[in-house]
Amino acid sequence: MNKQIILKKRPIGLPEEDTWELQNNPLRELKEGEILIQQHYVSLDPAMRGWINDIKSYIEPVELDDVMRAGSVGKVIKTNNHQKFKEGDYVTGWGGVQQYVITDGSSWFSVNPTIAPLPLFISTLGMPGMTAYFGILEAGRIKEGDIVLVSGAAGAVGSVVGQIAKLKGCRVIGIAGGAKKCSYLIDELGFDAAIDYKAVNIYDAIKQVCPKGIDVYFDNVGGEILDAALTKLRLHARVVICGAISQYNNKETPKGPGNYLSLLVNRATMQGILVTDYVEDYGKAAIEMGRWMAQGKLKSKEDIYESIENFYETFLRLFSGDKMGKLVLKVLE
Ligand SMILES: NC(=O)c1ccc[n+]([C@@H]2O[C@H](COP(=O)([O-])OP(=O)(O)OC[C@H]3O[C@@H](n4cnc5c(N)ncnc54)[C@H](OP(=O)(O)O)[C@@H]3O)[C@@H](O)[C@H]2O)c1
């Protein structure tokens, strides 16, 4: 039997519990060339909110009555003459929120659990880490001495963005919700400063902490924080649009930033990025980030919650902020 989270409704605003249904369905036999993967960990990502809207995006929406899409990591426990994978291999891919996956193995990659614990392959050595790496280096084009502001800074992407920018000799300011997250950024991750956006006027705080302005703003949240960051751009600044979590549960179309003419005044660029555009180079990035981790220069934090039964409550933590680092659901019983 396979416990699965099935999409049942298209929510308006913050998803309610009946958006999904937990089902326990029998597993079918493997066909020639297929593998059975027992999933250990499922990645919970803000993008999941977008994937359940029935609108045109960079990827097809999840269909009603389908398994909820999600990245995952697990172990091959059975094969039927598969060319590439054998029993006992650990793999990562788009396994969805379920305990088992039957697949032909295309778009699945081997991972080595002796190099790093499994959850890391859906965290810093997986999609969020790749987003941070290519987002800040390719779109942010950081150089030594740059002033880098990053929002969602204690999250999976933002925490890695800030650390890479520090590694490259930038001054790094993080924006996060709450004193605990702000202390974590400075004391554990080595950020130069942090802004608790829940406790201050964000316009005043950015002005105060970045008196000389911002060379790169890495935006994970959109909305008012983006608008505030635009007021402090320096000449030729780069604004990286990675995500807009503050807008994902909006019931109306989000308003664009009011201060966008700062791009004109400062001859700045604003660029959207999509991690999958860099898939060919994931291996190279993972090797470099793995080396930084081994040298103690890059830290990764995974916040792991237990059991597929708790999918909904755990998913909500993305939006309440009640978690630290990468949000992961352990589905292995
Ligand atoms: N473009 C791409 O290819 C790509 C790939 C991966 C992720 N993304 C995007 O990157 C962003 C970060 O992803 P992630 O995986 O790092 O997420 P994450 O670890 O889950 O972090 C999400 C954090 O966002 C903060 N947040 C929630 N609601 C907020 C609001 N209204 N205003 C400000 N902050 C809010 C919360 O932290 P606080 O406690 O600090 O509020 C929460 O912990 C998301 O927007 C995601 O969609 C884009």
Coordinates of C-alpha atoms and ligand atoms in Angstrom, one line a residue:
M1 CA 0.0 0.0 0.0
N2 CA 1.1 3.6 -0.7
K3 CA 0.0 6.6 1.3
Q4 CA -0.4 9.5 -1.0
I5 CA -1.4 13.2 -0.8
I6 CA -3.9 13.8 -3.6
L7 CA -4.9 17.3 -4.8
K8 CA -8.7 17.7 -4.5
K9 CA -9.4 21.4 -4.8
R10 CA -8.0 24.6 -6.2
P11 CA -7.7 26.9 -3.2
I12 CA -8.3 30.6 -3.1
G13 CA -6.0 32.3 -0.7
L14 CA -4.2 30.2 1.9
P15 CA -5.0 26.5 1.2
E16 CA -7.4 24.8 3.6
E17 CA -7.1 21.3 4.9
D18 CA -9.5 19.8 2.3
T19 CA -7.4 21.1 -0.6
W20 CA -5.7 17.7 -0.3
E21 CA -6.8 14.2 0.7
L22 CA -4.6 11.5 2.2
Q23 CA -5.3 8.2 0.4
N24 CA -3.9 4.7 0.9
N25 CA -3.7 3.0 -2.5
P26 CA -2.4 -0.4 -3.5
L27 CA 0.9 -0.4 -5.5
R28 CA 0.8 -2.1 -8.9
E29 CA 3.4 -4.6 -10.3
L30 CA 6.5 -3.2 -12.0
K31 CA 6.6 -3.3 -15.7
E32 CA 9.8 -4.1 -17.6
G33 CA 12.4 -1.3 -17.1
E34 CA 10.7 0.2 -14.0
I35 CA 11.9 0.7 -10.5
L36 CA 10.1 1.0 -7.1
I37 CA 11.4 3.8 -4.9
Q38 CA 10.7 3.9 -1.2
Q39 CA 10.7 7.6 -0.4
H40 CA 12.4 8.8 2.7
Y41 CA 12.1 12.6 2.6
V42 CA 9.9 14.9 0.7
S43 CA 10.7 18.6 0.0
L44 CA 8.1 21.2 1.0
D45 CA 8.6 24.3 -1.1
P46 CA 6.7 27.6 -1.5
A47 CA 6.4 26.9 -5.2
M48 CA 3.9 24.1 -4.4
R49 CA 1.4 26.8 -3.7
G50 CA 1.7 28.1 -7.3
W51 CA 1.6 24.6 -8.8
I52 CA -2.0 24.1 -7.6
N53 CA -3.3 27.2 -9.3
D54 CA -4.9 26.5 -12.7
I55 CA -2.9 29.2 -14.5
K56 CA -0.2 29.3 -17.1
S57 CA 3.3 29.2 -15.5
Y58 CA 6.7 27.8 -16.1
I59 CA 5.3 24.3 -15.4
E60 CA 1.9 22.6 -15.8
P61 CA -0.3 22.8 -12.8
V62 CA -0.9 19.7 -10.7
E63 CA -4.1 18.1 -12.0
L64 CA -7.0 17.5 -9.6
D65 CA -6.9 13.9 -8.3
D66 CA -3.2 13.6 -9.0
V67 CA -0.5 13.1 -6.4
M68 CA 0.8 16.5 -5.1
R69 CA 4.1 17.4 -6.9
A70 CA 7.2 17.6 -4.7
G71 CA 10.9 16.9 -4.9
S72 CA 12.1 13.9 -2.9
V73 CA 14.9 11.5 -2.0
G74 CA 14.6 7.8 -1.3
K75 CA 15.9 4.3 -2.0
V76 CA 15.4 1.9 -4.9
I77 CA 13.9 -1.2 -3.3
K78 CA 12.9 -3.2 -6.4
T79 CA 13.8 -3.1 -10.1
N80 CA 12.5 -4.9 -13.2
N81 CA 15.6 -5.1 -15.4
H82 CA 16.4 -1.4 -15.1
Q83 CA 19.5 -0.4 -17.1
K84 CA 20.8 2.3 -14.7
F85 CA 19.5 1.7 -11.1
K86 CA 19.8 -1.3 -8.9
E87 CA 18.2 -2.3 -5.6
G88 CA 19.8 -0.3 -2.8
D89 CA 20.6 2.8 -4.8
Y90 CA 19.7 6.1 -3.3
V91 CA 18.0 8.5 -5.7
T92 CA 16.5 12.0 -5.9
G93 CA 13.8 13.3 -8.3
W94 CA 10.2 14.6 -8.5
G95 CA 8.6 11.8 -6.4
G96 CA 5.6 13.7 -5.1
V97 CA 4.1 13.6 -1.6
Q98 CA 3.7 9.8 -1.3
Q99 CA 5.6 6.9 0.3
Y100 CA 6.5 5.0 -2.9
V101 CA 7.0 5.8 -6.5
I102 CA 7.1 3.5 -9.6
T103 CA 9.0 5.1 -12.4
D104 CA 11.1 4.4 -15.4
G105 CA 13.9 6.3 -13.7
S106 CA 14.1 9.1 -16.2
S107 CA 14.8 12.5 -14.4
W108 CA 16.0 10.6 -11.3
F109 CA 19.6 11.0 -10.2
S110 CA 21.8 8.9 -7.9
V111 CA 22.9 10.4 -4.6
N112 CA 25.6 9.1 -2.2
P113 CA 24.4 9.1 1.4
T114 CA 28.0 8.5 2.6
I115 CA 28.9 12.0 1.4
A116 CA 26.0 13.8 3.1
P117 CA 22.8 12.9 5.0
L118 CA 19.9 12.3 2.6
P119 CA 17.8 15.4 3.4
L120 CA 20.7 17.6 2.2
F121 CA 20.1 16.3 -1.4
I122 CA 16.7 18.1 -1.4
S123 CA 18.2 21.1 0.5
T124 CA 21.5 22.8 -0.1
L125 CA 22.8 20.1 -2.4
G126 CA 19.4 20.0 -4.2
M127 CA 17.0 22.4 -5.8
P128 CA 17.1 25.3 -3.2
G129 CA 20.9 25.3 -3.1
M130 CA 21.1 25.3 -6.9
T131 CA 18.6 28.2 -6.9
A132 CA 20.8 30.2 -4.5
Y133 CA 24.1 29.3 -6.3
F134 CA 23.0 30.3 -9.8
G135 CA 20.7 33.1 -8.7
I136 CA 23.4 35.0 -6.8
L137 CA 26.3 34.2 -9.0
E138 CA 24.8 34.3 -12.5
A139 CA 21.9 36.8 -12.1
G140 CA 23.3 38.7 -9.1
R141 CA 26.8 38.8 -10.7
I142 CA 28.3 39.6 -7.2
K143 CA 31.8 40.9 -6.8
E144 CA 33.9 41.5 -3.8
G145 CA 32.8 44.6 -1.8
D146 CA 29.2 44.5 -3.1
I147 CA 26.4 45.3 -0.6
V148 CA 24.0 42.4 -0.9
L149 CA 20.5 42.4 0.7
V150 CA 18.5 39.2 0.7
S151 CA 15.0 38.6 1.9
G152 CA 13.6 35.2 3.1
A153 CA 17.1 35.1 4.5
A154 CA 16.7 32.3 7.0
G155 CA 15.0 30.0 4.5
A156 CA 16.4 27.3 2.3
V157 CA 17.4 29.6 -0.6
G158 CA 18.1 32.9 1.3
S159 CA 20.4 31.3 3.8
V160 CA 22.6 29.9 1.1
V161 CA 22.5 33.1 -1.0
G162 CA 23.8 35.1 2.0
Q163 CA 26.6 32.7 2.8
I164 CA 27.8 32.5 -0.8
A165 CA 27.8 36.3 -1.0
K166 CA 29.9 36.3 2.2
L167 CA 32.3 33.8 0.7
K168 CA 32.8 36.1 -2.3
G169 CA 33.7 39.1 0.0
C170 CA 30.4 41.0 0.0
R171 CA 28.7 42.8 2.9
V172 CA 25.5 40.8 3.5
I173 CA 22.3 41.9 5.1
G174 CA 19.5 39.5 5.6
I175 CA 15.8 40.1 6.1
A176 CA 13.8 37.6 8.2
G177 CA 10.9 37.3 10.6
G178 CA 11.7 37.3 14.3
A179 CA 14.7 37.9 16.6
K180 CA 15.6 34.2 16.7
K181 CA 16.1 34.0 12.9
C182 CA 18.0 37.3 12.8
S183 CA 20.4 36.1 15.5
Y184 CA 20.9 32.9 13.6
L185 CA 21.8 34.8 10.5
I186 CA 24.5 36.8 12.2
D187 CA 25.8 34.4 14.9
E188 CA 25.7 31.2 13.0
L189 CA 25.8 32.1 9.3
G190 CA 28.1 35.1 9.5
F191 CA 25.8 37.7 8.0
D192 CA 26.9 41.3 8.7
A193 CA 23.5 42.5 9.7
A194 CA 19.9 41.3 9.8
I195 CA 16.5 43.1 9.7
D196 CA 13.5 41.6 11.5
Y197 CA 10.8 42.8 9.1
K198 CA 8.0 41.9 11.5
A199 CA 9.3 44.3 14.1
V200 CA 10.3 47.4 12.1
N201 CA 9.3 49.8 9.4
I202 CA 11.0 48.1 6.5
Y203 CA 11.7 51.3 4.6
D204 CA 13.4 52.9 7.6
A205 CA 15.3 49.8 8.5
I206 CA 16.8 49.3 5.0
K207 CA 17.8 52.9 5.0
Q208 CA 19.5 52.6 8.3
V209 CA 21.3 49.3 7.7
C210 CA 22.3 50.0 4.1
P211 CA 23.2 53.8 4.3
K212 CA 25.4 53.5 1.2
G213 CA 22.7 51.6 -0.7
I214 CA 22.4 48.1 -2.2
D215 CA 24.3 46.6 -5.2
V216 CA 22.3 43.4 -5.2
Y217 CA 18.9 42.7 -3.9
F218 CA 17.9 39.0 -3.9
D219 CA 14.2 38.9 -3.6
N220 CA 12.4 35.8 -2.2
V221 CA 9.3 37.6 -0.9
G222 CA 8.1 40.4 -3.2
G223 CA 5.5 42.9 -2.0
E224 CA 6.4 45.7 0.3
I225 CA 9.9 44.4 1.0
L226 CA 10.8 44.5 -2.7
D227 CA 9.4 48.0 -2.9
A228 CA 11.4 49.2 0.0
A229 CA 14.6 47.6 -1.3
L230 CA 14.2 49.4 -4.6
T231 CA 14.4 52.8 -2.8
K232 CA 18.1 52.1 -1.9
L233 CA 19.5 50.7 -5.2
R234 CA 23.0 51.9 -6.2
L235 CA 24.2 52.7 -9.7
H236 CA 24.0 49.5 -11.8
A237 CA 22.4 47.5 -9.1
R238 CA 21.0 44.0 -9.8
V239 CA 17.6 42.9 -8.5
V240 CA 17.2 39.1 -8.6
I241 CA 13.5 38.1 -8.7
C242 CA 13.6 34.5 -7.3
G243 CA 10.2 34.3 -5.6
A244 CA 7.4 36.3 -4.0
I245 CA 6.2 34.2 -1.1
S246 CA 4.3 37.2 0.4
Q247 CA 2.1 37.2 -2.7
Y248 CA 1.4 33.5 -3.2
N249 CA -1.8 33.4 -1.2
N250 CA -3.2 36.7 -2.5
K251 CA -6.8 36.6 -3.6
E252 CA -6.2 39.4 -6.1
T253 CA -3.5 40.0 -8.7
P254 CA -0.5 41.4 -6.8
K255 CA 0.3 45.0 -7.4
G256 CA 3.7 45.7 -9.0
P257 CA 6.4 47.7 -7.0
G258 CA 5.6 51.4 -6.8
N259 CA 9.3 52.3 -6.7
Y260 CA 10.3 50.7 -10.0
L261 CA 11.6 53.9 -11.5
S262 CA 14.6 53.5 -9.3
L263 CA 15.7 51.0 -12.0
L264 CA 15.8 53.8 -14.5
V265 CA 17.5 56.3 -12.2
N266 CA 20.2 53.8 -11.2
R267 CA 20.4 52.0 -14.6
A268 CA 19.7 48.9 -12.6
T269 CA 18.4 45.5 -13.9
M270 CA 15.7 43.3 -12.5
Q271 CA 15.9 39.7 -13.6
G272 CA 13.8 36.7 -12.9
I273 CA 15.5 33.4 -12.5
L274 CA 14.3 29.8 -12.8
V275 CA 16.5 27.1 -11.3
T276 CA 15.8 24.5 -13.9
D277 CA 17.4 26.6 -16.6
Y278 CA 20.7 25.6 -15.0
V279 CA 20.1 21.8 -14.8
E280 CA 23.1 21.0 -17.0
D281 CA 25.4 22.7 -14.4
Y282 CA 23.9 21.3 -11.2
G283 CA 26.8 18.8 -10.9
K284 CA 29.4 21.5 -11.0
A285 CA 27.6 23.6 -8.4
A286 CA 27.0 20.6 -6.1
I287 CA 30.7 19.8 -6.1
E288 CA 31.7 23.4 -5.3
M289 CA 29.1 23.7 -2.6
G290 CA 30.0 20.3 -1.2
R291 CA 33.6 21.5 -0.9
W292 CA 32.5 24.7 0.9
M293 CA 30.5 22.6 3.3
A294 CA 33.4 20.2 4.0
Q295 CA 35.6 23.3 4.7
G296 CA 33.0 24.6 7.1
K297 CA 32.4 27.7 5.0
L298 CA 28.8 26.8 4.1
K299 CA 26.2 25.6 6.6
S300 CA 22.9 23.9 5.8
K301 CA 20.0 23.6 8.1
E302 CA 17.1 21.2 7.6
D303 CA 13.9 21.4 9.6
I304 CA 12.4 17.9 9.5
Y305 CA 8.9 17.0 10.4
E306 CA 7.5 13.5 10.7
S307 CA 4.9 11.6 8.7
I308 CA 2.8 12.0 5.6
E309 CA -0.3 12.4 7.9
N310 CA 1.1 15.8 9.0
F311 CA 1.6 17.1 5.4
Y312 CA -0.9 19.9 5.7
E313 CA 0.2 21.3 9.1
T314 CA 3.8 21.1 8.0
F315 CA 3.1 22.8 4.6
L316 CA 1.5 25.8 6.4
R317 CA 4.9 26.4 8.1
L318 CA 6.2 27.8 4.8
F319 CA 3.8 30.7 5.1
S320 CA 3.7 31.2 8.9
G321 CA 7.5 31.1 8.9
D322 CA 7.4 28.6 11.8
K323 CA 10.5 26.7 10.8
M324 CA 14.2 27.3 10.3
G325 CA 16.1 26.5 7.1
K326 CA 14.8 23.9 4.6
L327 CA 11.4 22.5 5.4
V328 CA 11.4 18.7 4.9
L329 CA 8.7 16.0 5.5
K330 CA 9.9 12.5 6.5
V331 CA 7.5 10.0 4.9
L332 CA 9.4 6.8 5.7
E333 CA 7.6 4.9 8.4
Ligands
LIG1 N1 12.9 30.9 -9.1 C1 13.2 29.6 -8.7 O1 13.7 28.8 -9.5 C2 13.0 29.3 -7.3 C3 13.5 28.0 -6.8 C4 13.2 27.8 -5.4 C5 12.6 28.7 -4.6 N2 12.1 29.9 -5.2 C6 11.4 30.9 -4.4 O2 12.4 31.4 -3.5 C7 11.7 31.8 -2.3 C8 12.3 31.1 -1.1 O3 12.2 29.7 -1.2 P1 12.7 28.8 0.0 O4 12.7 27.4 -0.5 O5 13.9 29.4 0.5 O6 11.6 29.0 1.0 P2 11.6 28.7 2.6 O7 12.8 28.1 3.1 O8 10.4 27.8 2.8 O9 11.3 30.0 3.2 C9 10.1 30.6 3.2 C10 10.2 31.7 4.2 O10 9.5 32.9 3.6 C11 9.2 33.7 4.7 N3 7.9 34.3 4.5 C12 6.7 33.6 4.5 N4 5.7 34.5 4.3 C13 6.3 35.8 4.2 C14 5.8 37.1 4.0 N5 4.5 37.3 3.8 N6 6.7 38.1 3.9 C15 8.0 37.9 4.0 N7 8.5 36.6 4.2 C16 7.7 35.6 4.3 C17 9.2 32.8 6.0 O11 10.3 33.2 6.8 P3 10.2 34.4 7.8 O12 10.0 33.8 9.2 O13 11.5 35.1 7.7 O14 9.0 35.3 7.5 C18 9.4 31.4 5.5 O15 10.2 30.7 6.4 C19 10.2 31.5 -2.5 O16 9.6 32.6 -2.9 C20 10.3 30.4 -3.6 O17 9.1 30.4 -4.3 C21 12.3 30.1 -6.5

